[in-house]
Coordinates of N, CA, C and O in Angstrom, one line a residue:
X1 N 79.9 123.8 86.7 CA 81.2 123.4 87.1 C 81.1 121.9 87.5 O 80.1 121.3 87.9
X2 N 82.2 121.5 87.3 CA 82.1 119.7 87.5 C 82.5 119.8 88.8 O 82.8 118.6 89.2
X3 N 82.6 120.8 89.8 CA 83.2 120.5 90.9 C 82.8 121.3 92.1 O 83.5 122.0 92.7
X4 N 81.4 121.1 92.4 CA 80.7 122.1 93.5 C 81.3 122.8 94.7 O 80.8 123.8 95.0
X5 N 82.4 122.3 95.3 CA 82.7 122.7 95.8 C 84.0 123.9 95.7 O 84.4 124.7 96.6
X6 N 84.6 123.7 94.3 CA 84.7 125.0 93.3 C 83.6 125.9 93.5 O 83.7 126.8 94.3
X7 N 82.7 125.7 93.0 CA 81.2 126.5 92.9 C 80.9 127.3 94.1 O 80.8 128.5 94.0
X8 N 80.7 126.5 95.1 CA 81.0 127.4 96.4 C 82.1 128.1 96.8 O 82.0 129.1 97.6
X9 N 83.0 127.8 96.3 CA 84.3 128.7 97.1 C 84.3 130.3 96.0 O 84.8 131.4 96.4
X10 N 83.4 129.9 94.6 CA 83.4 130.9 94.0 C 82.4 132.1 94.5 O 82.5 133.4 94.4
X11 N 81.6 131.4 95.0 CA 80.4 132.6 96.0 C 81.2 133.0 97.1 O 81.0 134.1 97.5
X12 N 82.0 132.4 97.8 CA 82.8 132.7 98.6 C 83.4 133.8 98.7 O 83.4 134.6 99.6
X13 N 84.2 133.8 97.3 CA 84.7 135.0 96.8 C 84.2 135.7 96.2 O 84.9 136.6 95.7
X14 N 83.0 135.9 96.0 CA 81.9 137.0 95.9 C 81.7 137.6 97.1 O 81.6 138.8 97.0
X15 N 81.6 137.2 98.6 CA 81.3 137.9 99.9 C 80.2 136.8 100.4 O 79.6 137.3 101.3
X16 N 79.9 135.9 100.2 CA 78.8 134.7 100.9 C 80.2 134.3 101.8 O 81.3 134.1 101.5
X17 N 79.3 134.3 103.3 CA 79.8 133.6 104.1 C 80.1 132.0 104.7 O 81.1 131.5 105.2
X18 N 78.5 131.6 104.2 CA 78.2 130.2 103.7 C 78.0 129.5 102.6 O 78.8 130.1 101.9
X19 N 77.6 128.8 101.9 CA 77.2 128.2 100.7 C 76.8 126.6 101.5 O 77.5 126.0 102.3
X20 N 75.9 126.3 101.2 CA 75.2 125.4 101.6 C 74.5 124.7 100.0 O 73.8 125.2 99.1
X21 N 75.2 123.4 100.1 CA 75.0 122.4 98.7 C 74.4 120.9 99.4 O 74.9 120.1 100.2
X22 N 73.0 121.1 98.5 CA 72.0 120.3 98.6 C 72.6 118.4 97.4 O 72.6 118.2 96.2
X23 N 72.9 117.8 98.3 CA 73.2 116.3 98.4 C 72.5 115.4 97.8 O 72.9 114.5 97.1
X24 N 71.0 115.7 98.1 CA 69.7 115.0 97.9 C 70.2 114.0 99.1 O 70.9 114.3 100.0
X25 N 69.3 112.4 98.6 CA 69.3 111.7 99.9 C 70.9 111.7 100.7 O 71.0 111.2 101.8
X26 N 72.0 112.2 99.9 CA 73.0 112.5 100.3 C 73.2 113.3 101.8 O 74.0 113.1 102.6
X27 N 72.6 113.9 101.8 CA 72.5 115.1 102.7 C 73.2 116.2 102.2 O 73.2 116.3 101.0
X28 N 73.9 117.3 103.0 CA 74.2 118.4 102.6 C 75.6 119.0 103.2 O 76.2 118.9 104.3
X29 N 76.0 119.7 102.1 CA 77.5 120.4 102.5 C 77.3 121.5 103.2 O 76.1 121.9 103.1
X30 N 77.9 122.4 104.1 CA 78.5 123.2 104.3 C 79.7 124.0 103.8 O 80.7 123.3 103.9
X31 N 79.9 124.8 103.3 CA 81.1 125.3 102.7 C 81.5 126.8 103.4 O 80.8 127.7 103.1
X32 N 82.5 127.2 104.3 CA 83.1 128.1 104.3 C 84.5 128.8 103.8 O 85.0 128.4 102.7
X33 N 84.8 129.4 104.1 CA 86.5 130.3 103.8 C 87.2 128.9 104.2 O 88.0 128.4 103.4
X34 N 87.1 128.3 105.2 CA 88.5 127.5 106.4 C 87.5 126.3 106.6 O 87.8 125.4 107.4
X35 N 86.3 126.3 105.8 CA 85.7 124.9 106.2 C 84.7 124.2 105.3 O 83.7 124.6 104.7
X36 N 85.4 122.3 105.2 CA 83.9 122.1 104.8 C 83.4 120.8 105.9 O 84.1 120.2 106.7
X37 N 82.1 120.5 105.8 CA 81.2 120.3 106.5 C 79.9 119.2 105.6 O 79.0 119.7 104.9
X38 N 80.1 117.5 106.1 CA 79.0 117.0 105.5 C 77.9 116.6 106.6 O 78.3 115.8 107.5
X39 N 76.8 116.9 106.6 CA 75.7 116.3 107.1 C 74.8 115.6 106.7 O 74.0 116.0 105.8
X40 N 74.5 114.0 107.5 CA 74.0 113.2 106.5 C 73.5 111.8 108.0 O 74.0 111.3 109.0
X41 N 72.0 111.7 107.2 CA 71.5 110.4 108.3 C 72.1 109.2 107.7 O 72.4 109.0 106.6
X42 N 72.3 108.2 108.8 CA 72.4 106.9 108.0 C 71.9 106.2 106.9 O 72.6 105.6 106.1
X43 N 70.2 106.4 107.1 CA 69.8 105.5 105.6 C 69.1 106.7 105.2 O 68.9 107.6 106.1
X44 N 68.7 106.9 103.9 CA 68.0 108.0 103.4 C 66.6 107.8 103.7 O 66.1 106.9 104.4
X45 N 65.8 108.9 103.3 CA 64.4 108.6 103.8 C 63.5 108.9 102.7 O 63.3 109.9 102.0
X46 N 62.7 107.5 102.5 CA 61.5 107.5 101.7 C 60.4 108.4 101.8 O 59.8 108.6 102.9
X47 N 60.1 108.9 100.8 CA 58.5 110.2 100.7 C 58.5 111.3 99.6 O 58.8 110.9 98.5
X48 N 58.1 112.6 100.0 CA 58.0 113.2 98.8 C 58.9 114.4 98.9 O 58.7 115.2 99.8
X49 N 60.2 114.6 97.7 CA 61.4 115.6 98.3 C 60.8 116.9 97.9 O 61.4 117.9 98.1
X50 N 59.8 116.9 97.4 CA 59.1 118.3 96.5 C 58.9 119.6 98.1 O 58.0 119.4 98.9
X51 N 59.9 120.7 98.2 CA 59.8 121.2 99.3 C 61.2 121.2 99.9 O 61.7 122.1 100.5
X52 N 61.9 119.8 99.8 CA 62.8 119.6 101.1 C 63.9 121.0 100.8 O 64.5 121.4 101.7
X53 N 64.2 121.7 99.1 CA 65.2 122.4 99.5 C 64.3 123.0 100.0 O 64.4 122.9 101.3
X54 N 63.3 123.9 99.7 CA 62.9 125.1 100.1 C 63.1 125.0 101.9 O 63.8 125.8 102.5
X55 N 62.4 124.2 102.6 CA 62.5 123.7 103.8 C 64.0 124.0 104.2 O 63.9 124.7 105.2
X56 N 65.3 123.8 104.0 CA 66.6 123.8 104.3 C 67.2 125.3 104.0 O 68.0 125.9 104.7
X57 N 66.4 125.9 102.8 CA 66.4 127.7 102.7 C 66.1 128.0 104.1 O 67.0 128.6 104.7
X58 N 64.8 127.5 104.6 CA 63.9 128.2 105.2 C 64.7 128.1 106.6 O 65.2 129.1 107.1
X59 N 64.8 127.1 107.1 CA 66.0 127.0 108.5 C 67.3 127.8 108.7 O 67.8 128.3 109.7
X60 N 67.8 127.9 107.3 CA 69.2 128.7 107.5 C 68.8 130.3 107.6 O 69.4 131.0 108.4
X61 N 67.5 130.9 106.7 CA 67.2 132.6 106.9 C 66.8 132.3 108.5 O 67.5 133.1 109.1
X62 N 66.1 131.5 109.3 CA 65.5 131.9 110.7 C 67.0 131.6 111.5 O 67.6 132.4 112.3
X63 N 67.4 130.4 111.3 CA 68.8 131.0 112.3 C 69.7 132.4 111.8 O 69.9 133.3 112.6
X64 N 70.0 132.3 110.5 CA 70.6 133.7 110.4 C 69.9 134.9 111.0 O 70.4 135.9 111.6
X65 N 68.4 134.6 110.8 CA 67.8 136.1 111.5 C 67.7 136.1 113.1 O 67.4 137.1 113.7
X66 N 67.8 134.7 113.7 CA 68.0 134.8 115.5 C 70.0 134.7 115.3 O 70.6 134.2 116.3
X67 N 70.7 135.3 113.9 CA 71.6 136.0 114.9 C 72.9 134.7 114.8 O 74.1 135.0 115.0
X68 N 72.5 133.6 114.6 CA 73.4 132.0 114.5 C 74.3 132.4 112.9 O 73.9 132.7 111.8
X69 N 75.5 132.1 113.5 CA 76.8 132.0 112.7 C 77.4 131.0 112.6 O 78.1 131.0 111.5
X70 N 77.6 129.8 113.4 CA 77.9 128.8 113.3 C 77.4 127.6 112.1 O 76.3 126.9 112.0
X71 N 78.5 127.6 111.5 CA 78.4 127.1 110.1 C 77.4 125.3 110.3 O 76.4 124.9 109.7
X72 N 78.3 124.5 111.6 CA 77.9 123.5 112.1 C 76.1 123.5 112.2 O 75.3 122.8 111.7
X73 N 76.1 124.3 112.8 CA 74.6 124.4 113.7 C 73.6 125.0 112.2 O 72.9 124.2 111.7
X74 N 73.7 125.6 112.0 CA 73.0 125.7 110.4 C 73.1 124.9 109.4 O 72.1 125.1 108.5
X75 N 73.7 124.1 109.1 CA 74.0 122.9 108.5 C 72.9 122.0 109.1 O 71.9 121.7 108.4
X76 N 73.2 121.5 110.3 CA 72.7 120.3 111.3 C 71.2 121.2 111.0 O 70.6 120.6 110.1
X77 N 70.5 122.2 111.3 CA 69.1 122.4 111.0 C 68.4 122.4 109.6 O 67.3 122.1 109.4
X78 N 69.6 122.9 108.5 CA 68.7 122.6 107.4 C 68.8 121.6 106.9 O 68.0 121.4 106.0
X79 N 70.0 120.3 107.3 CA 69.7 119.4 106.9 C 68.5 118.6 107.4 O 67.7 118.0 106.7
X80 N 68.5 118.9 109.3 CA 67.0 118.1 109.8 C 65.5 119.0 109.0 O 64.6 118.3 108.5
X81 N 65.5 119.9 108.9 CA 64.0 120.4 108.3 C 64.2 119.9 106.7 O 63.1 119.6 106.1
X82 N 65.5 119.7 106.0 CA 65.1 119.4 104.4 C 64.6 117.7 104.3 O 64.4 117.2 103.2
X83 N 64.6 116.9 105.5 CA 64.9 115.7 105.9 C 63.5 115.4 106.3 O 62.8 114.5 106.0
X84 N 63.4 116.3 107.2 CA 61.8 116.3 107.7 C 60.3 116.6 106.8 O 59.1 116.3 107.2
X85 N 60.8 117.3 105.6 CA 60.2 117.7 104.4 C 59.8 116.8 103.9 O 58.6 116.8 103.5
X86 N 60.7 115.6 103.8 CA 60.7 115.0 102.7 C 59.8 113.7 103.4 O 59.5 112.7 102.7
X87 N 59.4 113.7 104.7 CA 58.9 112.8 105.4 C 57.1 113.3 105.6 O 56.3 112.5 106.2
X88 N 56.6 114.4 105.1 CA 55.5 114.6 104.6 C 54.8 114.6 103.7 O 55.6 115.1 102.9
X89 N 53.6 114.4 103.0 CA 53.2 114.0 101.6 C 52.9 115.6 101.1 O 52.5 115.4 100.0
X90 N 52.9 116.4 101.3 CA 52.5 117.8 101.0 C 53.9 118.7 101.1 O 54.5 119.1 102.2
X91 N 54.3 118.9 99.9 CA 55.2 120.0 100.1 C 54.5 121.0 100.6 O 53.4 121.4 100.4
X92 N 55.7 121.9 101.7 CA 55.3 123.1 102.5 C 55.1 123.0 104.0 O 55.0 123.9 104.9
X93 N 54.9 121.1 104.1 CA 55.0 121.0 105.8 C 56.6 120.5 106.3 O 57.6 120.1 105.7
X94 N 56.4 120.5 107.2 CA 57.8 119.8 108.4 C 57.0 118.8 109.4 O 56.1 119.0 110.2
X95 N 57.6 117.6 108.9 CA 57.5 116.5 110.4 C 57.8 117.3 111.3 O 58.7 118.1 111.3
X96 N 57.0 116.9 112.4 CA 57.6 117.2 114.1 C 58.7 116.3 114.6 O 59.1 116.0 115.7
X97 N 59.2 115.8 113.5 CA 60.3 114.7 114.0 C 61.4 115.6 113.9 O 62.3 115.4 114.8
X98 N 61.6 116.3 113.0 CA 62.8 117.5 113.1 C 63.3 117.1 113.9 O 63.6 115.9 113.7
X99 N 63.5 117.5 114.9 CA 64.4 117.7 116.4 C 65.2 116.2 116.6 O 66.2 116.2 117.3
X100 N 64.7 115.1 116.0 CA 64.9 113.9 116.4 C 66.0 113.8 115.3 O 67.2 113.8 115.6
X101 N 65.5 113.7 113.8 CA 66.5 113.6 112.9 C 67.4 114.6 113.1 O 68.5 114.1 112.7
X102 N 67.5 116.0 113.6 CA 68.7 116.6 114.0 C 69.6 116.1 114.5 O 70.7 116.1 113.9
X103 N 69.4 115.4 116.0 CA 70.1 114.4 116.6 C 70.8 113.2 116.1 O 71.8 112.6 116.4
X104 N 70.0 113.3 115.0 CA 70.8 111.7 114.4 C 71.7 112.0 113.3 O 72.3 111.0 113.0
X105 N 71.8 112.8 112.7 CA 72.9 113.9 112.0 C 74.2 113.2 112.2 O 74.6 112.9 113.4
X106 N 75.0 112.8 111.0 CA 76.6 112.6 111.4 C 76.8 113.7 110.5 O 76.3 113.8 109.3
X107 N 77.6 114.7 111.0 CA 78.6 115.1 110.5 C 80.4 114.9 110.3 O 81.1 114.5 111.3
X108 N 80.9 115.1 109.6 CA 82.1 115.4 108.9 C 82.9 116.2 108.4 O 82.4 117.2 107.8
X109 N 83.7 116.0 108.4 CA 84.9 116.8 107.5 C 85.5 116.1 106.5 O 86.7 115.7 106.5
X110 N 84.5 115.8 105.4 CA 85.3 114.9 104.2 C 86.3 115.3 103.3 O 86.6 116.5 103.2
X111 N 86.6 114.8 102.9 CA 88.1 115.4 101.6 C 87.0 116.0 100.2 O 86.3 115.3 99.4
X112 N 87.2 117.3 100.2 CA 86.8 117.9 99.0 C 86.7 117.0 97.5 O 85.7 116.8 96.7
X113 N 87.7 116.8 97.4 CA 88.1 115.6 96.5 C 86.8 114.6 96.1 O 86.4 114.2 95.0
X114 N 86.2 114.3 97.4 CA 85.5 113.2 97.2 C 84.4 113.6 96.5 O 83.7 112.6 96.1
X115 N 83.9 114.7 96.3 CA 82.3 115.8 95.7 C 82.7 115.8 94.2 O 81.8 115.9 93.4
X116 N 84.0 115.7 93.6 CA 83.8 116.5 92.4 C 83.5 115.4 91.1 O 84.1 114.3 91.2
X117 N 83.0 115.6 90.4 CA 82.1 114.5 89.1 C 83.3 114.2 88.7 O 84.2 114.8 89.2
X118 N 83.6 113.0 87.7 CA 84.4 111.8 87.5 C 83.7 112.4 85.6 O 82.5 112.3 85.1
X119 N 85.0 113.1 85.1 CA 85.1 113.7 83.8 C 84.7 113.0 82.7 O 84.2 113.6 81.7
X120 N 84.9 111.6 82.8 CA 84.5 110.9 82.0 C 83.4 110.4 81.7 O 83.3 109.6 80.7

Protein backbone atom coordinates (compact mmCIF):
# COMPACT_ATOMS: atom_id res chain seq x y z
CA UNK A 1 0.00 0.00 0.00
CA UNK A 2 1.30 3.52 -0.76
CA UNK A 3 -0.25 4.61 2.35
CA UNK A 4 0.75 2.94 5.78
CA UNK A 5 -1.39 4.25 7.60
CA UNK A 6 -4.18 2.72 5.33
CA UNK A 7 -2.16 -0.41 6.19
CA UNK A 8 -2.76 -0.11 9.67
CA UNK A 9 -6.26 0.85 9.86
CA UNK A 10 -6.57 -2.38 7.72
CA UNK A 11 -5.26 -4.57 10.75
CA UNK A 12 -7.38 -2.56 12.63
CA UNK A 13 -10.11 -3.99 11.02
CA UNK A 14 -8.97 -7.31 11.38
CA UNK A 15 -9.29 -6.96 15.47
CA UNK A 16 -5.46 -5.43 16.23
CA UNK A 17 -5.80 -2.91 18.72
CA UNK A 18 -2.53 -1.21 17.92
CA UNK A 19 -0.40 -1.27 14.90
CA UNK A 20 2.83 0.21 15.49
CA UNK A 21 4.87 1.50 12.11
CA UNK A 22 8.55 1.45 12.22
CA UNK A 23 9.83 5.19 10.82
CA UNK A 24 13.51 4.15 10.84
CA UNK A 25 15.64 7.26 12.06
CA UNK A 26 12.12 8.72 11.71
CA UNK A 27 10.84 7.20 14.73
CA UNK A 28 7.53 5.50 15.04
CA UNK A 29 3.77 5.60 14.57
CA UNK A 30 1.16 4.55 16.68
CA UNK A 31 -2.03 3.76 15.07
CA UNK A 32 -5.32 3.17 16.77
CA UNK A 33 -9.35 3.06 16.06
CA UNK A 34 -9.59 7.15 17.32
CA UNK A 35 -5.78 7.63 17.14
CA UNK A 36 -2.60 8.42 15.58
CA UNK A 37 0.52 8.98 17.43
CA UNK A 38 4.25 10.14 16.20
CA UNK A 39 7.23 9.45 18.29
CA UNK A 40 10.47 10.84 17.39
CA UNK A 41 14.02 12.29 19.05
CA UNK A 42 15.35 15.42 17.73
CA UNK A 43 18.42 14.29 15.71
CA UNK A 44 18.55 10.67 14.75
CA UNK A 45 21.09 8.46 16.16
CA UNK A 46 24.29 7.11 14.61
CA UNK A 47 25.18 3.06 15.04
CA UNK A 48 24.01 -0.19 14.16
CA UNK A 49 19.95 -0.43 13.43
CA UNK A 50 20.38 -4.39 12.89
CA UNK A 51 17.98 -5.35 16.12
CA UNK A 52 16.27 -1.93 16.63
CA UNK A 53 12.84 -3.34 15.23
CA UNK A 54 13.07 -6.48 17.09
CA UNK A 55 14.05 -4.32 20.30
CA UNK A 56 10.57 -2.10 19.73
CA UNK A 57 8.63 -5.77 19.29
CA UNK A 58 10.19 -6.71 22.36
CA UNK A 59 8.92 -3.53 24.68
CA UNK A 60 5.48 -3.48 23.33
CA UNK A 61 4.85 -7.80 24.22
CA UNK A 62 6.39 -6.87 27.97
CA UNK A 63 4.16 -3.89 28.47
CA UNK A 64 1.22 -5.69 26.93
CA UNK A 65 2.07 -8.62 29.24
CA UNK A 66 2.37 -6.19 32.58
CA UNK A 67 -1.15 -5.44 31.49
CA UNK A 68 -0.33 -1.51 29.68
CA UNK A 69 -3.01 -0.33 27.16
CA UNK A 70 -2.14 2.96 26.70
CA UNK A 71 -1.28 3.46 23.09
CA UNK A 72 0.99 6.70 24.25
CA UNK A 73 3.11 4.78 26.76
CA UNK A 74 3.86 1.80 24.41
CA UNK A 75 4.83 3.90 21.69
CA UNK A 76 7.22 6.20 23.98
CA UNK A 77 8.96 2.55 25.09
CA UNK A 78 9.32 1.00 21.89
CA UNK A 79 10.43 3.84 20.41
CA UNK A 80 13.16 4.44 23.42
CA UNK A 81 14.39 0.56 23.34
CA UNK A 82 14.36 0.61 19.18
CA UNK A 83 16.54 3.90 19.69
CA UNK A 84 18.58 2.35 22.29
CA UNK A 85 19.34 -0.66 19.97
CA UNK A 86 20.52 1.11 17.58
CA UNK A 87 23.11 2.86 19.93
CA UNK A 88 24.92 -0.67 20.50
CA UNK A 89 27.26 -2.42 18.10
CA UNK A 90 25.77 -5.94 18.66
CA UNK A 91 22.38 -6.54 17.70
CA UNK A 92 20.35 -8.08 20.70
CA UNK A 93 21.61 -5.46 23.36
CA UNK A 94 19.80 -2.24 24.81
CA UNK A 95 21.82 0.90 25.98
CA UNK A 96 21.12 1.64 29.53
CA UNK A 97 20.32 4.98 28.20
CA UNK A 98 16.69 3.81 27.40
CA UNK A 99 15.11 5.63 30.12
CA UNK A 100 16.87 8.84 29.13
CA UNK A 101 15.98 8.68 25.41
CA UNK A 102 12.32 7.90 26.59
CA UNK A 103 12.35 11.25 28.10
CA UNK A 104 13.45 12.94 25.31
CA UNK A 105 10.66 11.52 22.99
CA UNK A 106 8.35 14.29 21.21
CA UNK A 107 5.42 13.02 20.50
CA UNK A 108 2.42 14.13 18.28
CA UNK A 109 -0.53 13.99 16.57
CA UNK A 110 0.36 14.58 12.93
CA UNK A 111 -1.98 14.79 9.96
CA UNK A 112 -2.17 11.26 8.37
CA UNK A 113 -1.78 12.89 5.15
CA UNK A 114 1.64 13.60 5.89
CA UNK A 115 2.90 9.39 5.87
CA UNK A 116 1.46 8.55 2.62
CA UNK A 117 4.20 8.09 -0.60
CA UNK A 118 4.04 10.89 -3.31
CA UNK A 119 2.58 8.49 -6.46
CA UNK A 120 4.83 9.76 -8.69
Amino acid sequence: MDDPIEGARSLLARGAELVLLSLGADGMLAVTATDLLHARLDEPLAGNPTGAGDAAVAACAVLTAEGERDPEVILRRATAWSAAAVLMPLAGDISPRWRALEEQLRVSRPDPASFRKDPS
